[in-house]
Amino acid sequence: MMYLAVLWTVSMLHVFTGWADNGDFARTFGFLIDKPFGWNTDVPDAGSADWQQRYFHVWMDSWQVCSHPPCVEHLYSFSTHKIWMVIQLLSSIALTGSASAYSVIAGSIPGRLAYAAAYTWLFMALRRHAGHRAAWAYLILITPVALSSSFIAFLNSFFEEQTMIVGLPMLGACLLMFRARGRRRHALAAFGLGCFIALSKTAYFALPLVLAPFIASAFGRRATACAAVLATVIALLPSVFGPNTDINKYHALYFGILSDLKTHDGIEVATIGNKPVLAACVSNMGYDEAGMQCVRDAQATYLDTVRVALAHPGILPVMAWHVLEKGSQIELPGLGMSLRDAPSFAKAPLFRLWSRMYAHRLNTLILGAALVVTCLAHTRRISAVAATGLFFAAWGALQYVLVLADGFMEIEKHLIGANYCLSFAGVLFAAALCASTASVAVRGARGWRSSSAGIDAGAGWAGALPGTAERAFDAAGMAVDERGAAAARVEESVSA
């Protein structure tokens, strides 16, 4: 408990660590937040001093709450993260006493408490169901993950990833308990958390499908599959009808596969079916004025991307390696983490330890370990810890594929959820290995003690052997003598 107390006390140094807005905040907070507190407008003129402060460089703590929340006209899209934002707003009002100004720091308190509780809950679950070695291996190895600036900074932001950062360790604890005890309520809690996270961000829509095989034994395969498909369809609806769908399709084609074909293989595709490819738009983002014109002119579809992939299948391994390479970076380029006029510890060595370790292709190593565990799972029953790690790895691996639905646009940020999952997977695989090694060592020690006891018992019998053997041999000798005498009498009678 002392270790946990120190860990979470140190994590409070991140109270001034957050992520600057990259332009996505308005999608999330528009139904509650109007603009930075004291500003005349939310979006200042590009290139102005206010614009430099508003976007990319620093994050701001104080925001103006809209006059009559919720402002439904600025809802943008449905997301369970908005439910979490209401809780944060209530926290800010309770701690600051102001209903007109929202403090990000005050609003983050419930998230920080839930964040610490989730990691601690998973530790307690491991200690109870997997043993002390597995639990302490997890706690020591997860420390740089829990303190990583790249992950914990989401608590001081309006990014939808925040729900995933807090919720996934809770989901992991529920799944671990179900795999260890087989109780339906744990599976139901895991599925509920999975659905909540899936509905927090459209990129996470497939989470229920990945979770389903790990909890199918609780409700039956058919019922679990039906529930998972229904939850996935509901989570996917915002992306189907969302206002950015056309931009995503454009990025997948022009900022994804066509870009890699041009830069890696020197191939410039002229047409896709009967549709001409706009050469000037390849590798152009769809958010500036020229890019938005490209989006309108290109009329890209995901089917176009599939057709290009089928025509040039050799580019797929190149794209996969490109994604893995980008995925090894969990520090988001181009986004500041500092609060203006406040101290920042985001770049402290301890808080950057995991990002520096992860940069050495840990994502690839963990995915390789997941492949080994998957092969083992087909030949033997794996432990609850390994199964939970395999879930995290499977979900992280799928996100590495789904990320290409937006091409290589802000790919490091789009992979943050995948890398968070893979971080947990790597730690849980190591914890499972520690538990397995400890179990083998214990069985070996018990076997040695049993052998020793057997040898000691044998020695005791051997010590008792001389007297016993003497009596046995005497008895045997007497029996032989009697049989010999009887045989002699028979011979005499026959002779007579």
XYZ file of C-alpha atoms in Angstrom:
496
model
C 0.000 0.000 0.000
C 2.908 2.372 0.678
C 4.113 1.871 -2.907
C 0.663 2.744 -4.261
C 0.430 5.825 -2.031
C 3.785 7.096 -3.296
C 2.852 6.275 -6.901
C -0.362 8.287 -6.870
C 1.208 11.115 -4.903
C 3.897 11.436 -7.570
C 1.210 11.332 -10.280
C -0.268 14.541 -8.840
C 2.720 16.386 -10.336
C 0.796 15.918 -13.590
C -1.933 18.285 -12.426
C -0.389 20.882 -14.758
C 0.145 18.418 -17.633
C -2.416 18.399 -20.427
C -2.819 18.388 -24.192
C -3.243 21.503 -26.288
C -6.189 21.679 -28.664
C -5.487 20.482 -32.205
C -8.869 21.692 -33.405
C -10.852 18.655 -32.184
C -12.057 20.086 -28.847
C -15.085 21.786 -30.424
C -16.453 18.368 -31.437
C -16.525 17.311 -27.805
C -17.211 20.320 -25.617
C -19.505 22.422 -27.838
C -22.660 21.353 -26.012
C -21.229 22.663 -22.700
C -18.338 25.033 -23.449
C -18.575 28.204 -25.466
C -14.970 29.548 -25.640
C -11.900 30.236 -23.496
C -12.948 32.267 -20.463
C -12.692 36.006 -21.092
C -12.260 35.645 -24.867
C -14.519 37.271 -27.451
C -14.508 34.233 -29.739
C -13.557 30.578 -29.643
C -11.701 30.645 -32.980
C -9.391 33.661 -33.348
C -7.884 34.803 -36.621
C -5.257 32.429 -37.988
C -1.735 33.644 -37.310
C -2.751 36.014 -34.506
C -1.246 35.870 -31.006
C -4.531 34.467 -29.670
C -4.513 31.766 -32.332
C -0.997 30.731 -31.268
C -2.213 30.410 -27.684
C -5.506 28.758 -28.589
C -4.137 25.887 -30.657
C -1.248 23.390 -30.591
C 1.210 25.125 -28.231
C -0.278 25.362 -24.712
C -3.443 24.169 -23.044
C -5.847 26.407 -21.137
C -7.518 25.714 -17.816
C -10.401 28.213 -17.744
C -13.323 28.027 -20.203
C -16.635 29.822 -20.562
C -19.664 27.588 -19.972
C -22.400 28.180 -22.555
C -25.326 30.260 -21.336
C -27.953 27.543 -21.145
C -26.245 24.113 -21.056
C -26.658 21.779 -22.712
C -26.421 23.679 -25.993
C -27.971 20.994 -28.187
C -27.279 22.945 -31.384
C -23.555 22.327 -30.791
C -23.882 18.667 -29.816
C -22.040 17.630 -33.015
C -22.404 13.873 -32.386
C -23.450 11.417 -29.721
C -20.707 10.070 -27.481
C -20.655 8.582 -23.984
C -17.665 10.833 -23.360
C -20.183 13.673 -23.142
C -21.695 11.941 -20.100
C -18.246 11.946 -18.544
C -17.910 15.647 -19.402
C -21.094 16.446 -17.458
C -19.575 14.737 -14.405
C -16.434 16.837 -14.862
C -18.473 20.027 -15.140
C -20.269 19.212 -11.883
C -16.893 18.589 -10.246
C -15.639 21.968 -11.436
C -18.753 23.726 -10.114
C -18.436 21.958 -6.739
C -14.738 22.751 -6.319
C -14.640 26.289 -7.731
C -18.140 27.477 -6.843
C -18.578 28.931 -10.345
C -21.222 27.742 -12.771
C -20.090 30.058 -15.556
C -16.378 29.179 -15.717
C -15.177 25.606 -16.207
C -11.780 24.666 -14.766
C -10.125 21.748 -16.540
C -8.000 20.989 -13.470
C -10.985 20.987 -11.093
C -12.994 18.954 -13.581
C -10.222 16.370 -13.884
C -10.384 15.343 -10.213
C -13.012 12.570 -10.720
C -10.947 11.283 -13.646
C -7.759 11.241 -11.577
C -9.467 9.380 -8.751
C -10.969 6.876 -11.206
C -7.590 6.512 -12.959
C -5.811 5.651 -9.686
C -8.668 3.384 -8.576
C -8.648 1.472 -11.880
C -4.927 0.671 -11.753
C -5.192 -0.239 -8.052
C -8.243 -2.440 -8.663
C -6.384 -4.402 -11.322
C -3.478 -4.859 -8.889
C -5.832 -6.159 -6.172
C -7.514 -8.511 -8.648
C -4.140 -9.901 -9.702
C -3.013 -10.375 -6.114
C -6.171 -12.278 -5.275
C -6.492 -14.420 -8.400
C -2.931 -14.772 -9.716
C -0.722 -14.487 -6.653
C 1.620 -11.937 -5.156
C 4.391 -12.369 -7.724
C 2.116 -11.627 -10.655
C 0.554 -8.669 -8.832
C 3.874 -7.095 -7.913
C 5.336 -7.734 -11.347
C 2.333 -5.884 -12.779
C 2.609 -2.998 -10.308
C 6.312 -2.413 -10.890
C 6.086 -2.701 -14.672
C 2.913 -0.624 -14.964
C 4.399 2.278 -12.984
C 6.070 4.006 -15.978
C 2.855 3.473 -17.980
C 0.658 4.993 -15.268
C 3.021 7.967 -14.904
C 3.605 8.479 -18.631
C 2.931 12.094 -19.621
C 1.605 10.927 -22.981
C -1.264 9.006 -21.375
C -2.101 10.934 -18.226
C -2.137 14.268 -20.102
C -5.495 13.246 -21.601
C -7.079 13.848 -18.191
C -6.482 17.582 -18.723
C -8.007 17.772 -22.178
C -11.280 17.473 -24.051
C -10.122 14.578 -26.206
C -12.444 11.576 -26.292
C -9.511 9.235 -25.564
C -9.872 10.256 -21.926
C -12.731 7.792 -21.408
C -10.570 4.967 -22.761
C -7.577 5.971 -20.604
C -9.680 5.649 -17.442
C -11.992 2.816 -18.481
C -9.657 0.183 -19.940
C -7.902 -0.766 -16.659
C -11.360 -1.207 -15.079
C -12.420 -3.417 -17.975
C -9.206 -5.410 -17.548
C -9.912 -5.993 -13.846
C -13.453 -7.226 -14.577
C -12.246 -9.513 -17.358
C -9.475 -10.943 -15.184
C -11.917 -11.752 -12.387
C -14.312 -13.407 -14.822
C -11.559 -15.525 -16.384
C -10.369 -16.547 -12.914
C -13.733 -17.149 -11.196
C -16.206 -17.558 -14.053
C -18.868 -15.368 -12.450
C -21.391 -13.883 -14.833
C -21.580 -10.513 -13.085
C -17.906 -9.879 -13.836
C -18.478 -10.676 -17.521
C -21.521 -8.394 -17.573
C -19.510 -5.558 -15.997
C -16.709 -6.054 -18.542
C -19.189 -5.977 -21.430
C -20.890 -2.869 -20.053
C -17.564 -1.045 -19.762
C -16.612 -2.229 -23.239
C -19.811 -0.777 -24.698
C -19.318 2.506 -22.838
C -15.776 2.860 -24.210
C -16.868 1.833 -27.716
C -19.503 4.577 -27.704
C -17.042 7.215 -26.483
C -15.181 7.475 -29.812
C -16.154 6.113 -33.218
C -12.676 4.631 -33.731
C -13.428 2.249 -30.836
C -16.666 0.886 -32.320
C -15.355 -2.700 -32.672
C -14.389 -3.167 -29.009
C -17.470 -5.303 -28.132
C -16.632 -7.704 -30.977
C -13.077 -8.167 -29.700
C -14.271 -8.650 -26.129
C -17.023 -11.142 -26.993
C -14.879 -14.330 -27.356
C -13.324 -13.712 -23.937
C -16.696 -13.641 -22.116
C -18.751 -15.954 -24.364
C -18.827 -18.754 -21.789
C -20.844 -16.543 -19.420
C -23.884 -16.084 -21.678
C -23.414 -18.592 -24.503
C -21.771 -17.930 -27.835
C -24.904 -16.993 -29.747
C -26.248 -14.526 -27.168
C -22.823 -12.926 -26.705
C -22.273 -12.611 -30.455
C -25.705 -11.014 -30.987
C -25.144 -8.512 -28.162
C -21.648 -7.674 -29.442
C -22.852 -7.130 -33.027
C -25.715 -4.908 -31.855
C -23.397 -2.815 -29.661
C -20.887 -2.511 -32.502
C -23.518 -1.356 -34.993
C -24.785 1.276 -32.550
C -21.221 2.474 -31.870
C -20.549 2.659 -35.628
C -23.568 4.835 -36.479
C -21.945 8.198 -35.589
C -19.113 7.538 -38.030
C -21.527 6.531 -40.816
C -23.640 9.662 -40.491
C -20.973 11.978 -39.063
C -19.962 15.216 -40.794
C -16.323 14.119 -41.211
C -16.995 10.854 -43.011
C -16.052 12.274 -46.424
C -12.780 13.660 -45.057
C -11.927 10.278 -43.513
C -12.552 8.501 -46.814
C -10.420 11.082 -48.618
C -7.538 10.645 -46.138
C -7.688 6.850 -46.418
C -7.174 7.135 -50.166
C -5.148 10.287 -50.817
C -3.297 10.617 -47.491
C -2.904 6.870 -47.122
C -2.446 4.240 -49.802
C -1.905 6.605 -52.770
C 0.639 8.570 -50.755
C 2.638 5.452 -49.867
C 2.492 4.177 -53.456
C 3.929 7.473 -54.675
C 6.642 7.956 -52.058
C 7.732 4.315 -51.673
C 7.225 2.718 -55.093
C 7.104 5.813 -57.271
C 3.721 4.701 -58.624
C 1.198 7.369 -59.516
C -2.219 5.843 -60.056
C -4.033 7.620 -62.885
C -7.531 6.211 -62.495
C -9.575 4.064 -60.138
C -12.158 2.387 -62.320
C -13.649 5.235 -64.323
C -12.721 7.823 -61.699
C -9.611 9.966 -62.337
C -7.070 10.374 -59.522
C -6.251 14.004 -58.687
C -2.452 13.918 -58.677
C -2.191 17.339 -57.039
C -4.228 16.100 -54.050
C -2.066 13.067 -53.180
C -0.503 13.547 -49.707
C -2.615 16.682 -49.084
C -4.569 16.954 -45.827
C -8.244 17.691 -46.123
C -8.518 20.448 -43.508
C -7.034 23.546 -45.136
C -8.743 25.415 -47.990
C -6.946 23.515 -50.767
C -7.515 20.218 -48.980
C -11.243 20.803 -48.575
C -11.458 21.505 -52.290
C -9.683 18.192 -52.897
C -12.225 16.424 -50.686
C -15.072 17.862 -52.748
C -13.455 17.101 -56.093
C -12.099 13.626 -55.310
C -15.383 12.110 -54.064
C -13.324 9.325 -52.496
C -14.873 6.150 -51.093
C -13.486 3.270 -49.058
C -14.204 1.032 -52.040
C -11.694 3.110 -54.015
C -9.066 2.361 -51.378
C -9.858 -1.365 -51.539
C -9.570 -1.337 -55.350
C -6.135 0.284 -55.189
C -5.008 -2.256 -52.579
C -6.167 -5.162 -54.763
C -4.399 -3.695 -57.786
C -1.153 -3.120 -55.848
C -1.055 -5.725 -53.024
C 2.698 -5.232 -52.579
C 2.048 -1.891 -50.898
C 0.188 -3.494 -47.979
C 3.330 -4.748 -46.141
C 4.870 -1.317 -46.673
C 1.845 0.352 -45.121
C 1.857 -2.144 -42.245
C 5.494 -1.344 -41.505
C 4.733 2.360 -41.806
C 1.975 2.027 -39.198
C 4.207 0.008 -36.851
C 6.950 2.591 -37.205
C 4.622 5.485 -36.415
C 3.032 3.469 -33.628
C 6.294 3.196 -31.715
C 5.967 6.902 -30.867
C 3.519 7.675 -28.069
C 4.589 11.296 -27.675
C 2.284 13.296 -29.922
C 4.249 15.549 -32.271
C 3.178 19.149 -32.645
C 1.029 19.331 -29.486
C 2.121 21.190 -26.366
C 1.613 19.770 -22.872
C 2.262 22.849 -20.743
C -0.194 25.157 -19.024
C 0.631 28.790 -19.603
C 2.322 30.489 -16.598
C 2.443 27.217 -14.654
C 5.244 24.739 -13.868
C 5.473 21.678 -16.090
C 6.930 18.301 -15.185
C 5.800 16.588 -18.386
C 9.368 16.206 -19.658
C 10.781 14.803 -16.401
C 12.793 11.597 -17.039
C 10.456 9.433 -14.952
C 7.415 10.682 -16.840
C 9.055 10.069 -20.224
C 10.557 6.682 -19.308
C 7.808 4.610 -20.949
C 7.742 6.662 -24.150
C 11.508 6.265 -24.505
C 11.312 2.515 -23.891
C 8.343 2.160 -26.231
C 10.232 3.936 -29.009
C 12.526 0.862 -29.253
C 9.838 -1.084 -31.165
C 8.093 -2.363 -28.045
C 4.819 -2.360 -29.973
C 6.227 -4.880 -32.459
C 7.692 -7.007 -29.654
C 4.393 -7.101 -27.763
C 2.455 -8.020 -30.894
C 4.934 -10.849 -31.459
C 4.432 -12.052 -27.889
C 0.665 -11.928 -28.446
C 1.070 -14.184 -31.470
C 2.953 -16.722 -29.328
C 0.265 -16.598 -26.612
C -2.423 -17.066 -29.271
C -0.675 -20.202 -30.524
C -0.415 -21.511 -26.947
C -4.114 -20.807 -26.368
C -4.959 -23.208 -29.213
C -3.013 -26.052 -27.625
C -3.587 -25.549 -23.892
C -5.595 -23.547 -21.391
C -3.868 -20.248 -20.664
C -4.082 -18.418 -17.352
C -6.578 -15.655 -16.625
C -3.735 -13.115 -16.626
C -2.481 -14.218 -20.049
C -6.039 -14.234 -21.428
C -6.598 -10.672 -20.218
C -3.304 -9.629 -21.788
C -4.351 -11.326 -25.023
C -7.573 -9.297 -25.064
C -5.619 -6.050 -24.726
C -3.235 -7.166 -27.479
C -6.077 -8.174 -29.821
C -7.816 -4.844 -29.370
C -4.574 -2.940 -29.857
C -3.717 -4.924 -33.010
C -7.154 -4.282 -34.535
C -6.756 -0.547 -33.969
C -3.487 -0.692 -35.925
C -5.603 -1.837 -38.870
C -8.601 0.452 -38.336
C -6.381 3.525 -38.077
C -5.919 3.432 -41.849
C -9.583 4.426 -42.230
C -8.224 7.964 -41.831
C -4.982 7.317 -43.679
C -1.838 8.598 -41.993
C -3.517 11.752 -40.722
C -2.381 12.422 -37.127
C -1.609 8.728 -36.914
C 0.371 8.966 -33.655
C -2.683 10.396 -31.880
C -5.048 7.935 -33.546
C -2.833 5.064 -32.330
C -2.665 6.269 -28.725
C -5.486 3.897 -27.734
C -3.781 0.985 -29.488
C -0.475 1.716 -27.765
C -2.182 2.093 -24.390
C -3.710 -1.364 -24.890
C -0.419 -2.889 -26.017
C 1.299 -1.390 -22.972
C -1.137 -3.233 -20.715
C -0.779 -6.387 -22.806
C 3.012 -6.385 -22.444
C 2.820 -5.839 -18.690
C 0.212 -8.584 -18.207
C 2.176 -11.044 -20.349
C 5.201 -10.401 -18.134
C 3.050 -10.820 -15.001
C 1.654 -14.107 -16.343
C 5.189 -15.307 -17.048
C 6.248 -14.432 -13.485
C 3.250 -16.285 -12.089
C 3.962 -19.306 -14.303
C 7.643 -19.334 -13.371
C 6.777 -19.074 -9.696
C 4.266 -21.924 -10.044
C 6.857 -24.161 -11.719
C 9.384 -23.305 -9.019
C 6.861 -24.113 -6.261
C 5.922 -27.425 -7.889
C 9.603 -28.249 -8.271
C 10.281 -27.447 -4.614
C 7.315 -29.547 -3.500
C 8.481 -32.395 -5.691
C 11.988 -32.166 -4.220
C 10.584 -32.172 -0.685
C 8.411 -35.178 -1.545
C 11.427 -36.991 -2.974
C 13.451 -36.102 0.091
C 10.698 -37.405 2.332
C 10.613 -40.607 0.300
C 14.379 -41.043 0.620
C 14.194 -40.407 4.372
C 11.393 -42.932 4.686
C 13.408 -45.423 2.660
C 16.371 -44.837 4.893
C 14.165 -45.512 7.939
C 12.965 -48.784 6.440
C 16.541 -49.622 5.587
C 17.546 -48.914 9.182
C 14.904 -51.333 10.405
C 15.914 -53.929 7.805
C 18.721 -55.810 9.600
C 16.635 -57.106 12.505
C 13.629 -57.731 10.325
C 15.720 -59.488 7.686
C 17.353 -61.660 10.303
C 14.016 -62.840 11.608
C 12.716 -63.358 8.072
C 15.767 -65.362 7.054
C 15.566 -67.461 10.238
C 11.900 -68.177 9.574
C 12.664 -69.059 5.970
C 15.501 -71.301 7.055
C 13.281 -73.101 9.545
C 10.669 -73.606 6.846
C 13.277 -75.044 4.479
C 14.552 -77.391 7.192
C 11.049 -78.628 7.937
C 10.375 -79.241 4.208
C 13.691 -81.109 3.968
C 12.876 -83.333 6.957
C 9.440 -84.139 5.571
C 10.969 -85.062 2.211
C 13.465 -87.358 3.941
C 10.675 -89.207 5.818
C 8.785 -89.745 2.551
C 11.883 -91.269 0.926
C 12.392 -93.648 3.869
C 8.803 -94.858 3.736
C 9.069 -95.450 -0.040
C 12.288 -97.425 0.422
C 10.733 -99.565 3.094
